[in-house]
Coordinates of C-alpha atoms in Angstrom, one line a residue:
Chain A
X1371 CA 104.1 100.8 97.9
X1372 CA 105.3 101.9 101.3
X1373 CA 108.4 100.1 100.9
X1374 CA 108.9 102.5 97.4
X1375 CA 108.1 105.8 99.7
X1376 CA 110.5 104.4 102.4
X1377 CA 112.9 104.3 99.8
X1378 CA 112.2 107.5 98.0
X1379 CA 112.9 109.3 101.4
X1380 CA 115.4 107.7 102.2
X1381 CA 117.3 108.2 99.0
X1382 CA 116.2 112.1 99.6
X1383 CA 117.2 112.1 103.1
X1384 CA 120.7 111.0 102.1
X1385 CA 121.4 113.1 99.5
X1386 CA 120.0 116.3 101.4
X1387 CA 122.0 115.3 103.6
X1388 CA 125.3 114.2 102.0
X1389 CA 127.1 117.8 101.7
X1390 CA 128.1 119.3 104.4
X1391 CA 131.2 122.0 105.8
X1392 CA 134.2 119.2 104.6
X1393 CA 132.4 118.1 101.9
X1394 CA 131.7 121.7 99.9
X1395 CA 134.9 123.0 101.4
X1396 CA 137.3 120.1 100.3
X1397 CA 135.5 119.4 96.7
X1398 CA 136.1 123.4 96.4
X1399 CA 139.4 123.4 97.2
X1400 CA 140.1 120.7 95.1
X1401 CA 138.7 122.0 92.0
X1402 CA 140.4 125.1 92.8
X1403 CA 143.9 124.0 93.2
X1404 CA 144.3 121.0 91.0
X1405 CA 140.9 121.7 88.2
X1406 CA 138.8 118.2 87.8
X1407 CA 142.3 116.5 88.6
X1408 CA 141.5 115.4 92.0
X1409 CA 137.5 113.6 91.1
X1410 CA 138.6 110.2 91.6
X1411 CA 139.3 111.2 95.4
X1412 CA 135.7 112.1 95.5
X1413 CA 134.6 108.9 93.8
X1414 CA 136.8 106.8 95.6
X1415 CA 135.3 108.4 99.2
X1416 CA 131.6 108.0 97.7
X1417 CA 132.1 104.2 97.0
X1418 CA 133.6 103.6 100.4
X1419 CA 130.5 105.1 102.2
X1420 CA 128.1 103.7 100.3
X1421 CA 129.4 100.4 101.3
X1422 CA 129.6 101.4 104.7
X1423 CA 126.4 102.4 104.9
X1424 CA 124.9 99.7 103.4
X1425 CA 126.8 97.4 105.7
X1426 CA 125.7 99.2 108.9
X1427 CA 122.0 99.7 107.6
X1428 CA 122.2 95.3 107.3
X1429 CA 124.1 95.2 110.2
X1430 CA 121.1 96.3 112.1
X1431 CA 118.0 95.4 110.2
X1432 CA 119.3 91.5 110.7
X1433 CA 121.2 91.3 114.4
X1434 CA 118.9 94.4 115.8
X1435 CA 121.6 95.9 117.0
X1436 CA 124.0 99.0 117.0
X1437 CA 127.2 99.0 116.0
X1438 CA 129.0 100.3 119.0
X1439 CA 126.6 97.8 121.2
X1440 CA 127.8 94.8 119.0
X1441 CA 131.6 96.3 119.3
X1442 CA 131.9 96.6 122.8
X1443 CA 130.5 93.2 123.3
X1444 CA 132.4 91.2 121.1
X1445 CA 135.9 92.5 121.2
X1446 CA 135.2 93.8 124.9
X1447 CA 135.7 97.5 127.0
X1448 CA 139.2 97.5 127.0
X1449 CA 139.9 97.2 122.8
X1450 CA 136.5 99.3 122.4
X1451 CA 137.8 102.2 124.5
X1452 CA 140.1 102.8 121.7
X1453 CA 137.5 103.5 118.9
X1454 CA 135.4 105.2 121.5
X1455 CA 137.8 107.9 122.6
X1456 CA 139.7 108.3 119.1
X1457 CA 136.0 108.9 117.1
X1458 CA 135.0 111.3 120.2
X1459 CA 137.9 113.3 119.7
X1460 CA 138.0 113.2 115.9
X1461 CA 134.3 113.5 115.5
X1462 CA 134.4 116.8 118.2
X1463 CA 136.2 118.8 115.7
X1464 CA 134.5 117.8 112.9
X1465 CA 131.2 119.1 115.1
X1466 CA 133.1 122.1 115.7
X1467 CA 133.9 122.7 112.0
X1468 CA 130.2 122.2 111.2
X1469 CA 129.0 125.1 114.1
X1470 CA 131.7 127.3 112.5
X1471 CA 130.2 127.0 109.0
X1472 CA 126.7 127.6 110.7
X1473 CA 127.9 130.9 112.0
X1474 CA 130.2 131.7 109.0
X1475 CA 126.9 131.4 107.0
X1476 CA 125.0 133.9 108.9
X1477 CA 128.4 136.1 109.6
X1478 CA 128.1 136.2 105.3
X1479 CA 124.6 137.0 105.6
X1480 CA 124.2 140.0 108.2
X1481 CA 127.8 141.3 108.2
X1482 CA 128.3 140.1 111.8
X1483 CA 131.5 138.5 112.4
X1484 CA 131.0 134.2 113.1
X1485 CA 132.3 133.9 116.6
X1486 CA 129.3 136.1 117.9
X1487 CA 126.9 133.1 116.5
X1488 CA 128.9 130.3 117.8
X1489 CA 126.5 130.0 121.3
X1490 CA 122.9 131.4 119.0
X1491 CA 123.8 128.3 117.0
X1492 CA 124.8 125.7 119.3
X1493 CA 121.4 127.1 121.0
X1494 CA 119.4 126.7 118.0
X1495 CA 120.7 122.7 117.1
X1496 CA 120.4 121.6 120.9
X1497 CA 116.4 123.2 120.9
X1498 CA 116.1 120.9 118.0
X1499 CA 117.7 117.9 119.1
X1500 CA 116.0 118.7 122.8
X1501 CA 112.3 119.1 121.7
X1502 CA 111.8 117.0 118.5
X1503 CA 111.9 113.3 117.1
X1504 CA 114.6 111.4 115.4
X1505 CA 112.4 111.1 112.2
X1506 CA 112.2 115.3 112.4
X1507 CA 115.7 115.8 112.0
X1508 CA 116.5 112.6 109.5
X1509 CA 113.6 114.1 107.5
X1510 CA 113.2 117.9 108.2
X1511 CA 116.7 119.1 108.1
X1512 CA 117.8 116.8 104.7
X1513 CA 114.4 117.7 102.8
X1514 CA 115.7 121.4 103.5
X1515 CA 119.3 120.5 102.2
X1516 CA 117.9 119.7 98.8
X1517 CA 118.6 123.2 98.2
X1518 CA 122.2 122.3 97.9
X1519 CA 120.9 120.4 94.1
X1520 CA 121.4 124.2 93.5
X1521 CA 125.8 123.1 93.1
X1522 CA 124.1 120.8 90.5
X1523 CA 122.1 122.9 88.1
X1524 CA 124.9 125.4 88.3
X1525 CA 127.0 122.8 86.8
X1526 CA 124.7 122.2 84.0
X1527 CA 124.7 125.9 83.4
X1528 CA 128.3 126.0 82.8
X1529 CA 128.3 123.9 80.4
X1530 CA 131.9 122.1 81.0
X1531 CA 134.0 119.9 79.8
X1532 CA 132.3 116.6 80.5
X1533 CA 135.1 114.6 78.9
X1534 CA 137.9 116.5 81.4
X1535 CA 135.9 115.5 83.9
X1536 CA 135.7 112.5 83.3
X1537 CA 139.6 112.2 82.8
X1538 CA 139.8 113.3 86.6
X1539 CA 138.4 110.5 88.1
X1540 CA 141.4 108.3 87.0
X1541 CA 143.9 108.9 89.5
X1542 CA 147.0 110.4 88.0
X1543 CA 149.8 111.9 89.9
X1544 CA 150.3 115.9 90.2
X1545 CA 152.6 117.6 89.0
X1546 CA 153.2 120.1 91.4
X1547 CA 152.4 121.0 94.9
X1548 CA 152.7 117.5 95.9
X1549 CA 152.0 117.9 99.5
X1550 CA 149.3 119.9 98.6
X1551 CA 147.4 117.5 96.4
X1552 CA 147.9 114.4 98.8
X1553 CA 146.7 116.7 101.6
X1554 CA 143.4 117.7 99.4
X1555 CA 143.1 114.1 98.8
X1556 CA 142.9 113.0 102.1
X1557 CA 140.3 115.6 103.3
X1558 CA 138.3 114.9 100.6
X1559 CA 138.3 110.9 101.7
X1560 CA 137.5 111.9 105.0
X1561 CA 134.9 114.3 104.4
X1562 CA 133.4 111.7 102.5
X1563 CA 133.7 109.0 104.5
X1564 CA 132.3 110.1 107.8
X1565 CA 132.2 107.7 110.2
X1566 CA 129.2 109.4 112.1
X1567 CA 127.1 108.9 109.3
X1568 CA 127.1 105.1 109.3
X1569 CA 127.1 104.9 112.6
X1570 CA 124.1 107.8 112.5
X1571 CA 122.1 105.7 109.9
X1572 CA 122.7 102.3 112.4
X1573 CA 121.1 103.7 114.8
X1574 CA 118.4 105.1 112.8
X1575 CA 118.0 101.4 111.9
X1576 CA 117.2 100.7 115.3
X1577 CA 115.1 103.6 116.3
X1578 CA 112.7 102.8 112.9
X1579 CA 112.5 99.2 113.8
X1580 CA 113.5 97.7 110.7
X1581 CA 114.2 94.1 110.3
X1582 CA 115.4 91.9 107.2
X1583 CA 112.8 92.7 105.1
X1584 CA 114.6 96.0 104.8
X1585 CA 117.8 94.9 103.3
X1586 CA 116.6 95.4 100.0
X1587 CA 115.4 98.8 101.0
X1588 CA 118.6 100.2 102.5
X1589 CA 120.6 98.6 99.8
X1590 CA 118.7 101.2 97.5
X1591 CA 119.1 103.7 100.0
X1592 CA 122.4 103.4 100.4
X1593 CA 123.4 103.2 96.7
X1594 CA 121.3 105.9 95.0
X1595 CA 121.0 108.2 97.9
X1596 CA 125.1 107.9 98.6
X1597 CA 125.6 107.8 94.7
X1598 CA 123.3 111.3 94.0
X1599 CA 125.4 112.5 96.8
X1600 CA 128.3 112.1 95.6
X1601 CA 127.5 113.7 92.3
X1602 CA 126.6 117.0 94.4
X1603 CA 130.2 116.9 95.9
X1604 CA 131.5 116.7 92.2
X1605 CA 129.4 119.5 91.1
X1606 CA 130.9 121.0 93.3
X1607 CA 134.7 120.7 92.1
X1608 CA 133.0 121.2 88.6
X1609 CA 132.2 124.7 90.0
X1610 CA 135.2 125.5 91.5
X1611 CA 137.6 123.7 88.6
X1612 CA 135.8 125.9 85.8
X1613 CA 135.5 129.5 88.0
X1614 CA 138.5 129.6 90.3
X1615 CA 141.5 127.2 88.9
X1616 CA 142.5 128.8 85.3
X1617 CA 142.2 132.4 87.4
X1618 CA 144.9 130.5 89.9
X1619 CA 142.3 131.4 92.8
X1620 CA 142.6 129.3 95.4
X1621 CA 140.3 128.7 98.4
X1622 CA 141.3 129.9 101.4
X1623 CA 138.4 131.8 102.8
X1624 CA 134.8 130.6 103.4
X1625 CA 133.8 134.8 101.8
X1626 CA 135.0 133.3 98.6
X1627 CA 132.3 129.7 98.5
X1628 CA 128.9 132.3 97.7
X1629 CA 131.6 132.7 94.1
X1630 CA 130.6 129.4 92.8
X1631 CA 127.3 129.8 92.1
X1632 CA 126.9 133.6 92.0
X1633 CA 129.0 133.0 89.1
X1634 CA 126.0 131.5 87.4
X1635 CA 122.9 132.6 88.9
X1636 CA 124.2 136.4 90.2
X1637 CA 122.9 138.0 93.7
X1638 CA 120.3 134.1 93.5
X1639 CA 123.7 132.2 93.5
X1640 CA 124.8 134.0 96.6
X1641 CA 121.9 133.4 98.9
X1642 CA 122.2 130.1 97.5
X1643 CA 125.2 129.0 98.5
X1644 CA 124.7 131.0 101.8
X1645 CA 121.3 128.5 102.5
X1646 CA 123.2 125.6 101.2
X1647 CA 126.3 126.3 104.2
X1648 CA 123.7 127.1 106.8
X1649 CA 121.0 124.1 106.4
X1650 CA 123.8 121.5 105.5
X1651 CA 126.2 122.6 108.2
X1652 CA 123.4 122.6 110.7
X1653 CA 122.1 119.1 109.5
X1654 CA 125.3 117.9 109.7
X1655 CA 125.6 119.4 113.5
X1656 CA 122.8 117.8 114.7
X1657 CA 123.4 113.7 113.1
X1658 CA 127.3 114.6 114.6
X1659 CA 126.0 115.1 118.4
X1660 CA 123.3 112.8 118.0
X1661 CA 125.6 110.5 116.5
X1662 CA 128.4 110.4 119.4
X1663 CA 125.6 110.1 122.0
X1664 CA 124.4 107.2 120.3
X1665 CA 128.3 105.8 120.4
X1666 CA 128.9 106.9 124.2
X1667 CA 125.5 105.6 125.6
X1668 CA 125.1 102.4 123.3
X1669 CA 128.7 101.5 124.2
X1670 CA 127.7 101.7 128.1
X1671 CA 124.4 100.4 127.6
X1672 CA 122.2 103.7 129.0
X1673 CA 118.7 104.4 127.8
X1674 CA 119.3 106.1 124.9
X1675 CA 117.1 107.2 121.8
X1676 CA 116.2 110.9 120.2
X1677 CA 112.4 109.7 120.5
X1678 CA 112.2 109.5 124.1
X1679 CA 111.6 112.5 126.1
X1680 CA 114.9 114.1 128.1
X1681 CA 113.9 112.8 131.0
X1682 CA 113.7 109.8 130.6
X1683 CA 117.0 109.3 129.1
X1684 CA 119.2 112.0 130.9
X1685 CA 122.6 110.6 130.1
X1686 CA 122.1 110.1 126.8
X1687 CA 120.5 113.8 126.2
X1688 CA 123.2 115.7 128.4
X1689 CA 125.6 113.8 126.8
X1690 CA 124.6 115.6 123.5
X1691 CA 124.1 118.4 125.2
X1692 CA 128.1 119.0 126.1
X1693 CA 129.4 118.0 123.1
X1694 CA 126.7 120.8 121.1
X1695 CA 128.6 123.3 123.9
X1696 CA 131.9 121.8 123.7
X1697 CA 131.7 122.2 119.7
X1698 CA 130.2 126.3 119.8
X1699 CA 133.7 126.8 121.7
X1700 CA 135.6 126.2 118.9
X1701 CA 133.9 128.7 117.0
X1702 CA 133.2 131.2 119.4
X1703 CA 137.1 131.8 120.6
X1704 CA 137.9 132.3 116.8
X1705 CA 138.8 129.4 115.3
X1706 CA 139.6 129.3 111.9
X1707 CA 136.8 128.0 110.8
X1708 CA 138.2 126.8 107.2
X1709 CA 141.7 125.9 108.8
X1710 CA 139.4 123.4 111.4
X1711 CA 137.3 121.4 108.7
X1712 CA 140.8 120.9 106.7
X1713 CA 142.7 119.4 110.1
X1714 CA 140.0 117.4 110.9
X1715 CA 138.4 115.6 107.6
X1716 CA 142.2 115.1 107.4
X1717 CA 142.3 113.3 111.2
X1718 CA 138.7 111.3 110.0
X1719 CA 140.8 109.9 106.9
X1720 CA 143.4 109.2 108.8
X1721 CA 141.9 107.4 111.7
X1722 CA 139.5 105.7 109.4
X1723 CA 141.0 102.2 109.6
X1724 CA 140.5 102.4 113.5
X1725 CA 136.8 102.0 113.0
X1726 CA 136.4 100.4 110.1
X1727 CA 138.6 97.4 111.0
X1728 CA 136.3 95.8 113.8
X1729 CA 133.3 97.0 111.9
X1730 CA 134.3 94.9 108.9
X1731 CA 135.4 91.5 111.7
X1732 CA 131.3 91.9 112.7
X1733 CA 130.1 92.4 109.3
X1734 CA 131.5 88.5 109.1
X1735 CA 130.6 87.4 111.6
X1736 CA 127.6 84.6 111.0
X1737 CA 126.6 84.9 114.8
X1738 CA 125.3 88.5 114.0
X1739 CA 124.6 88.5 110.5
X1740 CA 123.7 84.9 109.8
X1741 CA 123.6 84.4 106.4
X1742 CA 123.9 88.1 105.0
X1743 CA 127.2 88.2 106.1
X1744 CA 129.9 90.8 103.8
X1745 CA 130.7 89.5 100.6
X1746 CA 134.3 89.9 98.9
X1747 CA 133.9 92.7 96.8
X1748 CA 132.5 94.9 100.1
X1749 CA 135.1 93.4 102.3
X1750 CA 137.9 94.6 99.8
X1751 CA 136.4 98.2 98.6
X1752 CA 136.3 99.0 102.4
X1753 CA 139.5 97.3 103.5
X1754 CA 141.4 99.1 100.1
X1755 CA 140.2 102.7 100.6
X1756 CA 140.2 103.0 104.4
X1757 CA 143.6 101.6 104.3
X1758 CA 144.7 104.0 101.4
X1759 CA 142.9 106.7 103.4
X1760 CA 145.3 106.1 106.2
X1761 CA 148.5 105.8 104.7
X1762 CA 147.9 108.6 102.7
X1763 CA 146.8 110.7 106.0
X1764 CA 149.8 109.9 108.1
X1765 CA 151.7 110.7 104.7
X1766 CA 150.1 114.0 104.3
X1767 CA 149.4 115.6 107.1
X1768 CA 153.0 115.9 108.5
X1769 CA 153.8 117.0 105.1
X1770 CA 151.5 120.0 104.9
X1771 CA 151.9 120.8 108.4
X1772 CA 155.9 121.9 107.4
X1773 CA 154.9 123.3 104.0
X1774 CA 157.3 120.5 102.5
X1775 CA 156.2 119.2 99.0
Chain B
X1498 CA 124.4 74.5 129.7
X1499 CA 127.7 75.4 128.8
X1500 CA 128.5 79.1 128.5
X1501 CA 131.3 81.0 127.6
X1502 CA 131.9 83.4 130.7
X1503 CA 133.9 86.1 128.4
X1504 CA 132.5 86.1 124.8
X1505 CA 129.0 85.2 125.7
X1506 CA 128.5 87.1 129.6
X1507 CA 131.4 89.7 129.9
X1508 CA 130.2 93.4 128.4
X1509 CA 126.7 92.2 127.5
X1510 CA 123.4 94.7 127.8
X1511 CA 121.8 94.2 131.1
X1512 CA 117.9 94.8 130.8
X1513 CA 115.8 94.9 134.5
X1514 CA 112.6 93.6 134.9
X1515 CA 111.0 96.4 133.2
X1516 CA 112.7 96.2 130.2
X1517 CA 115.0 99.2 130.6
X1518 CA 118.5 99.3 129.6
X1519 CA 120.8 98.9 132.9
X1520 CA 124.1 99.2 132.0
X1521 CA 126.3 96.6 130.9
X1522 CA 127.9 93.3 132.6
X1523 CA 131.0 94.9 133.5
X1524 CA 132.2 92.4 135.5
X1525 CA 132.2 88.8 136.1
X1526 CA 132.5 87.3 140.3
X1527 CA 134.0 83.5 141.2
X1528 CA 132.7 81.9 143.9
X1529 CA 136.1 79.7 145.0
X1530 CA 134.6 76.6 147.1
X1531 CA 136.8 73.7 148.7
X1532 CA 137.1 70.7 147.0
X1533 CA 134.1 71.6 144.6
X1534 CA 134.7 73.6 141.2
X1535 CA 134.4 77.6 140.9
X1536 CA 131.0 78.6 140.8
X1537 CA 129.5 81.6 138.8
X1538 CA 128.1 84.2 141.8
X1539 CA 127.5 87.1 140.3
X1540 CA 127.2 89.2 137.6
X1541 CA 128.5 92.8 138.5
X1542 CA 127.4 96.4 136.5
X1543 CA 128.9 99.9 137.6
X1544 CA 131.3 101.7 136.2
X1545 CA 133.9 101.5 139.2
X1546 CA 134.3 97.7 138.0
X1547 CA 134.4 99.1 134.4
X1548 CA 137.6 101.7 135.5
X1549 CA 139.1 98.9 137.4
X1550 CA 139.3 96.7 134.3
X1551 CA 141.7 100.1 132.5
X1552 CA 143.0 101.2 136.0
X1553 CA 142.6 100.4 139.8
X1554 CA 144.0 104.3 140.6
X1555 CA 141.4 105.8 138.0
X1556 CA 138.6 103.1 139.8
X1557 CA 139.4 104.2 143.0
X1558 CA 139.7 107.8 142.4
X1559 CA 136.0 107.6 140.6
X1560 CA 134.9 105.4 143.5
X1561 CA 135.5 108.4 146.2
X1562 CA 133.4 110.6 143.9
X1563 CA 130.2 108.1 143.1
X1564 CA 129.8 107.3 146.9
X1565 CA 128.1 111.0 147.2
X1566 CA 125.4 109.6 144.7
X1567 CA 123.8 107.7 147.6
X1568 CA 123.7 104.1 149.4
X1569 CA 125.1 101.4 147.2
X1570 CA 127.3 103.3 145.2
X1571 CA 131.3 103.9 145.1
X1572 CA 131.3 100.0 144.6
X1573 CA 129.8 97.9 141.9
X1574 CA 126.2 96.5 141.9
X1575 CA 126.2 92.8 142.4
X1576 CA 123.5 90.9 139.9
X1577 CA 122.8 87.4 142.0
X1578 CA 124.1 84.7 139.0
X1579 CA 119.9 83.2 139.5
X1580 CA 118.7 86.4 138.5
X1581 CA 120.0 86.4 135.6
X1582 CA 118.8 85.0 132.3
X1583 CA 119.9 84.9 128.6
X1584 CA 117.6 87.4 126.8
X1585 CA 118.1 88.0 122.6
X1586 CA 122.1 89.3 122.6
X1587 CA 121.9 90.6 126.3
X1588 CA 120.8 89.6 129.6
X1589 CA 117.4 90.5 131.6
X1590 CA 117.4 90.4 135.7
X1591 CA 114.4 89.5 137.3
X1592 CA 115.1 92.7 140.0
X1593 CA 113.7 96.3 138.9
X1594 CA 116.3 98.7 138.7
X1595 CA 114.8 101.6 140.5
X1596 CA 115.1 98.9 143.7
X1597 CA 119.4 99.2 143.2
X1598 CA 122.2 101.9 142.9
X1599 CA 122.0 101.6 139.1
X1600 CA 120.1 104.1 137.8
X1601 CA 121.8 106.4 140.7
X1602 CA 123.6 109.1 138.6
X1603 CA 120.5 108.9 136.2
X1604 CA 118.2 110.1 138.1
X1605 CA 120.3 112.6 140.0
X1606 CA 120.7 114.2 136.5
X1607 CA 116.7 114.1 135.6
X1608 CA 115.9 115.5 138.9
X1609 CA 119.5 117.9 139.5
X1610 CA 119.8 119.3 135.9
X1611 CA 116.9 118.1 133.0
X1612 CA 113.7 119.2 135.2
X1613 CA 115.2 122.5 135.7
X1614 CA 115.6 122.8 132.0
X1615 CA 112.9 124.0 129.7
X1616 CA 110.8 121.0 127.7
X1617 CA 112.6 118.4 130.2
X1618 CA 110.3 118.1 132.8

């Protein structure tokens, strides 16, 4: 019984938590520019992290240990520095993009423009991660982010064209705006396949104390929770494929997101979407510093853990406590805020492989995982898509950069 | 007992005898001795050996700046090789770590920056 609530809030937990700035910004684009064309991008990014996740969530249970402990230990400081610095720098922006989408929610909700919420919000997420547990924030802040299921019954309101959507999740190629479509591609891999979320949910491993007899639990977890959130991102590009594409709007402002569901549910849809930015993106804020001071004080071997009080790990909670200010910067000198998630779910597709390489040498390795070791259908999903993720990044991104296409 | 000095010592978690996480081992010292083999002497944790293994300019510049953390520090902490035993994937030393320069820049930050911060005293 407790291992069935376990897995109920986990499953919960993860899809409350699965949408945040890149993913609602990049399924909307998506569905704006190129209609339910671009779905298998979405599916392809869903499969990948639910893999990953199930492989770090295993990773820990049976060798009771992080990932970025068990990196820097068995390929050493000098190959783990690389990882290290390039998910720091990466993951920063991708903090920063989440702080602007805080403060673009509440600009779109009092009229105030974002950059004067920057510092109130970077305020608001380090008071959270300061004072309260890890289980608050895995649990609080996703239970809230079930209002983003709001995407999903606005989808069944619209009644589309299941069969067109359908057609969109075989890859096909565009035929026009090429750059464009690639580009949109790529951010949508990325903004799927965050690396801070397996390395988030690793560490959660650790901090709940699970052991083998979990494996069966965060297998569930990772493929019902991961799944249901992927089917939010697709709602998503529903939305936006049925309201913006055959009026040729494309996104290029976060005023225009509260349109997909005020659309459907009028001056409801609105607030809506406006909770959905603001409780996802500050979810999403809050796993993303927690996340990188896991990686920074794991991979040094500090005290570290969101349970134990400030004081007694000080490295480990200042270290979250920069990058919360470093990210507000962004943000509060103006930013773009939509212009920032695009670059960098671009730069976390990709620099993908970086991580996911050595990740996938421990997941085989029998001195950590013993005998639930990766099998080949994991080994190949993830080798497949991150690889595709980063050819089609260093593809892309110079492409859209000139306007070429 | 045969171990393997790099996969199975070098970069390891160092616990002390509390159980706290020190650092890791971020270093490994020879002991040279005529006419006999080498001989494992110590284990060493800091993060000026860390720099040193990237860069001995960046170690020495971050040397000059750690000595003002107190007595002890600017150079690596030196873990005695019989203080030192195997413990789950890391290593425990039978020394607390308040006793060294380890926990040095920790506790200047609780006592120089979180107790002067609301809810981390």
């Amino acid at each position: 019984m407790k291992k069935i609530l376990e897995i109920g809030l986990g499953i919960v937990t993860s899809v409350g938590g699965f949408l945040e700035i890149g993913s609602i910004t990049t399924a909307a684009q998506a569905g704006a520019s190129f209609g339910f064309q671009l779905g298998w991008s979405i599916v392809l990014g869903t499969l990948c992290i639910a893999f990953l996740v199930e492989m770090s969530g295993r990773f820990s249970a049976v060798s009771k240990q992080t990932i970025p402990d068990a990196m820097r230990e068995r390929f050493g400081a000098n190959f783990f520095a690389v990882p290290l610095f390039v998910m720091l720098g990466v993951s920063l922006l991708v903090l920063a993009a989440e702080i602007g989408g805080v403060a673009v929610a509440v600009e779109m909700a009092t009229g105030i423009s974002f950059p004067i919420w920057a510092l109130p919000v970077a305020l608001l997420s380090w008071a959270l991660l300061w004072k309260t547990t890890f289980s608050t924030i895995e649990n609080g802040v996703s239970l809230l982010g079930l209002v983003t299921i709001a995407f999903a019954v606005g989808v069944v309101k619209l009644h589309p064209d299941y069969g067109a959507v359908a057609r969109g999740f075989i890859p096909t190629l565009p035929s026009q705006d090429k750059s464009k479509y690639w580009f949109i591609a790529v951010s949508v891999l990325g903004a799927s396949i965050s690396p801070y979320l397996y390395y988030f949910y690793s560490s959660g491993a650790i901090e709940e104390k699970w052991d083998e007899s979990y494996i069966g639990t965060n297998r569930a977890i990772a493929a019902i929770g991961m799944g249901f959130g992927g089917f939010l991102s697709i709602a998503v590009l529903i939305l936006a494929a049925v309201l913006f594409h055959p009026r040729g709007i494309s996104v290029e402002h976060y005023q225009q997101l509260p349109e997909l569901l005020s659309g459907v549910f009028g001056r409801k849809g609105f607030w809506l979407v406006i909770a959905s930015l603001a409780i996802a993106c500050l979810g999403a804020t809050l796993e993303i510093a927690l996340s990188l001071a896991y990686l920074v004080a794991q991979g040094f071997g500090w005290n570290w853990g969101e349970d134990l009080a400030p004081r007694d790990d000080a490295r480990f909670a200042l270290t979250y406590t920069m990058l919360v200010l470093a990210g507000s910067l962004f943000a509060l000198f103006h930013a773009d805020p939509l212009k920032l998630t695009q670059l960098s779910m671009a730069l976390t597709a990709t620099s993908l492989p970086i991580g996911t390489f050595p990740f996938l040498i421990l997941m085989n390795d029998t001195k950590y995982l013993g005998k639930h070791t990766n099998g080949h259908i994991g080994n190949a999903v993830v080798m497949f898509i991150s690889v595709l993720s980063g050819v089609l990044g260093l593809v892309s991104i110079p492409l859209e950069l000139i306007g070429g296409g | 007992m045969k171990i393997n000095l790099i996969s199975e010592v070098l970069d390891k978690q160092l616990r002390d005898s509390k159980g706290r996480q020190a650092g890791r081992i971020d270093g490994i010292v020879l002991e040279l001795r005529d006419g006999k083999p080498p001989r494992v002497a110590y284990a060493e944790v800091g993060p000026t050996t860390l720099l040193s293994r990237f860069s001995r300019r960046l170690a020495r510049w971050y040397s000059r700046h750690d000595r003002k953390l107190g007595e002890g520090r600017g150079v690596a902490f030196r873990v005695p090789w019989s203080r030192l035993s195997p413990d789950g994937p890391g290593f425990t030393m039978d020394i607390d770590g308040e006793s060294t320069p380890i926990f040095a820049l920790e506790d200047w930050l609780r006592r120089h920056v979180v107790e002067h911060i609301p809810g981390g005293g």
